[in-house]
CSV table of C-alpha atoms in Angstrom, one decimal:
chain,number,residue,atom,x,y,z
A,16,UNK,CA,12.6,56.7,-43.1
A,17,UNK,CA,10.4,59.8,-41.7
A,18,UNK,CA,12.0,63.5,-42.4
A,19,UNK,CA,11.4,66.7,-41.6
A,20,UNK,CA,10.1,69.3,-44.0
A,21,UNK,CA,12.9,71.9,-44.2
A,22,UNK,CA,13.3,74.8,-46.5
A,23,UNK,CA,14.2,76.4,-48.7
A,24,UNK,CA,16.7,73.3,-50.1
A,25,UNK,CA,19.2,75.9,-51.0
A,26,UNK,CA,20.2,79.3,-51.0
A,27,UNK,CA,22.7,81.5,-52.6
A,28,UNK,CA,23.2,85.0,-50.7
A,29,UNK,CA,25.7,87.9,-50.7
A,30,UNK,CA,28.3,88.1,-47.9
A,31,UNK,CA,26.8,90.2,-45.5
A,32,UNK,CA,23.4,89.5,-45.7
A,33,UNK,CA,21.0,87.6,-43.0
A,34,UNK,CA,19.7,83.7,-44.0
A,35,UNK,CA,16.7,82.5,-42.5
A,36,UNK,CA,15.6,78.5,-43.2
A,37,UNK,CA,12.8,77.0,-41.2
A,38,UNK,CA,11.7,73.2,-40.3
A,39,UNK,CA,8.2,72.0,-40.1
A,40,UNK,CA,6.7,68.7,-39.1
A,41,UNK,CA,3.3,67.2,-38.7
A,42,UNK,CA,4.8,66.0,-35.3
A,43,UNK,CA,5.2,67.3,-32.2
A,44,UNK,CA,9.0,67.3,-30.9
A,45,UNK,CA,10.1,68.0,-27.3
A,46,UNK,CA,13.4,69.2,-28.7
A,47,UNK,CA,15.0,70.6,-32.0
A,48,UNK,CA,18.5,71.0,-32.6
A,49,UNK,CA,20.2,72.8,-35.6
A,50,UNK,CA,23.4,71.0,-37.2
A,51,UNK,CA,26.1,72.6,-39.8
A,52,UNK,CA,27.5,69.9,-42.0
A,53,UNK,CA,30.5,70.5,-44.6
A,54,UNK,CA,31.7,68.1,-46.8
A,55,UNK,CA,33.0,64.9,-45.7
A,56,UNK,CA,32.6,65.6,-42.2
A,57,UNK,CA,30.0,64.5,-39.6
A,58,UNK,CA,27.1,67.6,-38.4
A,59,UNK,CA,28.2,69.6,-35.7
A,60,UNK,CA,25.6,70.8,-33.3
A,61,UNK,CA,24.9,74.6,-33.5
A,62,UNK,CA,21.8,75.3,-31.2
A,63,UNK,CA,19.8,73.1,-29.1
A,64,UNK,CA,16.2,73.9,-28.2
A,65,UNK,CA,14.1,72.2,-25.7
A,66,UNK,CA,11.1,74.7,-24.9
A,67,UNK,CA,8.3,75.7,-26.9
A,68,UNK,CA,8.9,79.1,-28.1
A,69,UNK,CA,12.5,79.2,-26.5
A,70,UNK,CA,14.8,81.3,-28.6
A,71,UNK,CA,18.3,80.9,-28.4
A,72,UNK,CA,21.2,82.4,-29.7
A,73,UNK,CA,25.1,81.4,-30.5
A,74,UNK,CA,27.0,84.4,-32.0
A,75,UNK,CA,25.4,85.2,-35.1
A,76,UNK,CA,23.2,82.3,-35.3
A,77,UNK,CA,19.4,82.6,-33.6
A,78,UNK,CA,17.1,79.7,-33.4
A,79,UNK,CA,13.2,79.6,-32.3
A,80,UNK,CA,11.3,76.1,-31.1
A,81,UNK,CA,8.0,77.0,-32.3
A,82,UNK,CA,4.9,77.7,-29.9
A,83,UNK,CA,2.9,74.6,-31.7
A,84,UNK,CA,6.1,72.4,-31.2
A,85,UNK,CA,5.9,71.4,-34.9
A,86,UNK,CA,8.6,73.6,-35.9
A,87,UNK,CA,11.7,75.5,-35.5
A,88,UNK,CA,13.7,78.2,-37.6
A,89,UNK,CA,17.3,79.3,-38.0
A,90,UNK,CA,18.3,82.4,-39.0
A,91,UNK,CA,22.1,83.6,-39.4
A,92,UNK,CA,23.1,87.1,-39.6
A,93,UNK,CA,25.8,89.3,-41.2
A,94,UNK,CA,26.8,85.8,-43.3
A,95,UNK,CA,30.5,85.1,-44.1
A,96,UNK,CA,32.1,82.8,-46.4
A,97,UNK,CA,32.8,80.2,-44.0
A,98,UNK,CA,28.8,79.7,-43.2
A,99,UNK,CA,28.9,77.8,-46.2
A,100,UNK,CA,27.7,74.3,-45.8
A,101,UNK,CA,24.5,71.9,-45.4
A,102,UNK,CA,22.4,72.8,-42.3
A,103,UNK,CA,20.0,70.5,-40.9
A,104,UNK,CA,17.3,70.7,-38.2
A,105,UNK,CA,16.4,67.8,-35.9
A,106,UNK,CA,13.6,67.1,-33.8
A,107,UNK,CA,13.5,64.5,-31.2
A,108,UNK,CA,10.2,62.3,-30.9
A,109,UNK,CA,9.9,59.3,-28.7
A,110,UNK,CA,13.0,57.7,-28.8
A,111,UNK,CA,14.9,58.9,-31.7
A,112,UNK,CA,16.0,62.1,-33.9
A,113,UNK,CA,14.4,63.1,-37.0
A,114,UNK,CA,16.5,65.1,-39.3
A,115,UNK,CA,15.2,67.6,-42.1
A,116,UNK,CA,16.0,67.4,-45.5
A,117,UNK,CA,18.6,70.1,-45.1
A,118,UNK,CA,19.5,73.5,-46.7
A,119,UNK,CA,22.6,74.1,-48.8
A,120,UNK,CA,23.9,77.7,-48.0
A,121,UNK,CA,26.5,79.1,-50.4
A,122,UNK,CA,27.9,82.7,-49.8
A,123,UNK,CA,29.2,84.9,-52.0
A,124,UNK,CA,31.9,87.2,-51.2
B,14,UNK,CA,33.4,68.0,-24.0
B,15,UNK,CA,31.2,65.4,-26.1
B,16,UNK,CA,33.8,64.7,-28.6
B,17,UNK,CA,32.8,61.2,-30.7
B,18,UNK,CA,35.7,59.6,-32.7
B,19,UNK,CA,34.8,57.1,-35.7
B,20,UNK,CA,37.6,55.1,-37.4
B,21,UNK,CA,38.5,54.4,-39.9
B,22,UNK,CA,37.7,57.8,-41.8
B,23,UNK,CA,38.0,56.1,-45.3
B,24,UNK,CA,37.7,52.5,-46.2
B,25,UNK,CA,37.7,50.7,-49.4
B,26,UNK,CA,37.2,47.0,-49.8
B,27,UNK,CA,36.3,44.5,-52.4
B,28,UNK,CA,33.1,43.2,-52.8
B,29,UNK,CA,32.2,40.4,-50.6
B,30,UNK,CA,34.4,41.3,-47.9
B,31,UNK,CA,33.6,42.9,-44.7
B,32,UNK,CA,34.3,45.9,-43.1
B,33,UNK,CA,33.9,47.2,-39.2
B,34,UNK,CA,33.6,51.0,-38.4
B,35,UNK,CA,34.3,51.8,-34.5
B,36,UNK,CA,32.3,54.8,-33.0
B,37,UNK,CA,33.8,55.9,-29.9
B,38,UNK,CA,32.6,58.8,-27.1
B,39,UNK,CA,36.1,60.2,-26.0
B,40,UNK,CA,34.6,62.1,-23.1
B,41,UNK,CA,31.4,60.8,-21.8
B,42,UNK,CA,29.4,57.8,-21.3
B,43,UNK,CA,27.1,57.1,-24.3
B,44,UNK,CA,23.9,55.3,-23.2
B,45,UNK,CA,22.8,55.3,-26.7
B,46,UNK,CA,24.4,55.3,-30.1
B,47,UNK,CA,23.0,55.7,-33.4
B,48,UNK,CA,24.3,54.9,-37.0
B,49,UNK,CA,23.3,56.8,-40.1
B,50,UNK,CA,23.7,56.3,-43.4
B,51,UNK,CA,24.0,59.4,-45.8
B,52,UNK,CA,24.1,59.4,-49.6
B,53,UNK,CA,25.6,62.5,-51.7
B,54,UNK,CA,23.3,65.5,-51.4
B,55,UNK,CA,21.1,63.9,-49.1
B,56,UNK,CA,19.9,63.9,-45.4
B,57,UNK,CA,21.0,61.6,-42.7
B,58,UNK,CA,18.9,58.5,-42.6
B,59,UNK,CA,19.1,56.4,-39.4
B,60,UNK,CA,19.9,52.8,-39.9
B,61,UNK,CA,19.9,51.5,-35.9
B,62,UNK,CA,19.9,52.7,-32.6
B,63,UNK,CA,22.0,50.8,-30.0
B,64,UNK,CA,21.9,50.9,-26.1
B,65,UNK,CA,24.8,49.3,-24.2
B,66,UNK,CA,24.6,46.1,-23.4
B,67,UNK,CA,21.1,45.3,-25.4
B,68,UNK,CA,20.5,44.7,-29.2
B,69,UNK,CA,20.4,47.3,-31.5
B,70,UNK,CA,17.0,48.5,-32.9
B,71,UNK,CA,17.2,48.7,-36.8
B,72,UNK,CA,15.0,50.7,-38.8
B,73,UNK,CA,12.4,49.6,-41.0
B,74,UNK,CA,14.3,48.1,-44.3
B,75,UNK,CA,17.9,47.9,-42.8
B,76,UNK,CA,19.0,44.4,-42.8
B,77,UNK,CA,20.0,43.3,-39.5
B,78,UNK,CA,22.3,40.4,-40.7
B,79,UNK,CA,23.9,42.7,-43.1
B,80,UNK,CA,24.3,45.7,-41.0
B,81,UNK,CA,25.9,44.1,-37.2
B,82,UNK,CA,26.1,46.7,-34.5
B,83,UNK,CA,27.8,45.9,-31.2
B,84,UNK,CA,27.6,48.2,-28.3
B,85,UNK,CA,29.4,46.5,-25.9
B,86,UNK,CA,30.6,49.3,-23.5
B,87,UNK,CA,29.6,52.6,-22.6
B,88,UNK,CA,32.4,54.4,-24.8
B,89,UNK,CA,32.0,52.1,-28.1
B,90,UNK,CA,29.9,50.9,-30.3
B,91,UNK,CA,30.9,49.2,-33.9
B,92,UNK,CA,29.4,48.7,-37.1
B,93,UNK,CA,30.0,45.8,-39.4
B,94,UNK,CA,29.0,45.8,-42.8
B,95,UNK,CA,29.1,42.0,-43.9
B,96,UNK,CA,29.8,40.8,-47.5
B,97,UNK,CA,30.1,44.4,-48.7
B,98,UNK,CA,28.6,45.2,-52.2
B,99,UNK,CA,29.1,48.4,-54.3
B,100,UNK,CA,25.3,49.6,-53.3
B,101,UNK,CA,26.8,49.5,-49.8
B,102,UNK,CA,29.3,52.4,-50.9
B,103,UNK,CA,28.3,55.4,-48.5
B,104,UNK,CA,28.7,57.9,-45.9
B,105,UNK,CA,28.4,56.0,-42.5
B,106,UNK,CA,28.4,58.3,-39.5
B,107,UNK,CA,27.4,57.7,-35.9
B,108,UNK,CA,26.1,59.7,-33.0
B,109,UNK,CA,25.9,59.4,-29.4
B,110,UNK,CA,24.0,60.7,-26.4
B,111,UNK,CA,24.8,60.4,-22.8
B,112,UNK,CA,23.3,60.8,-19.5
B,113,UNK,CA,24.8,64.3,-18.9
B,114,UNK,CA,23.7,65.3,-22.8
B,115,UNK,CA,20.2,65.3,-23.9
B,116,UNK,CA,21.7,66.7,-27.3
B,117,UNK,CA,23.4,64.1,-30.2
B,118,UNK,CA,26.7,64.6,-30.7
B,119,UNK,CA,28.0,63.2,-34.3
B,120,UNK,CA,31.5,61.4,-35.3
B,121,UNK,CA,33.5,62.7,-38.1
B,122,UNK,CA,31.7,59.9,-40.3
B,123,UNK,CA,33.4,57.3,-42.6
B,124,UNK,CA,33.6,57.1,-46.0
B,125,UNK,CA,33.3,53.6,-47.2
B,126,UNK,CA,33.8,52.6,-51.2
B,127,UNK,CA,33.3,49.0,-52.2
B,128,UNK,CA,34.6,48.1,-55.6
């Protein structure tokens, strides 16, 4: 199936550092969603974006809907060990959601 | 709000048997439910989209006779893996959207192991 390009694929960071990841697509999306998935569990919605240019925060997380509607980024500030997991972006097209390839985050205490 | 449950969370079955997985929206009416499959260290791959009361729309390459989907009510969708084989072993996750939500909310997933 179709997937979004998400980068980086994985990253190790020190506790307290800021993290940035992004998704790009060749298609325009109307909605961008960011999820976090922990091992053996379903993805949990972190942030939803509905308008081009929109910048939304949820605690230490900030995400933006790109002006071109073909990209989005997620920032995590002052990372903590419990931020570990896989982060997925998802773009909503005509009738379904397309998921990114995921960013695996590991935080070193 | 927006809680989705899945049952069972884990299932182990013998090759050739059928397995049914239930997906329920607990506190909202799910007009659309999605079924995904996820292999280790990979992203979610959409299998099918189901709308209440109508036939599911399957993604290319997904056998509709192999993966039977029923969305009989606004709070329940089921996925039946028929004549399961070891290659069907995977993590199956459902999600739901509703009239009140533009977002997609996921269930906790079902780990299927076919021996």
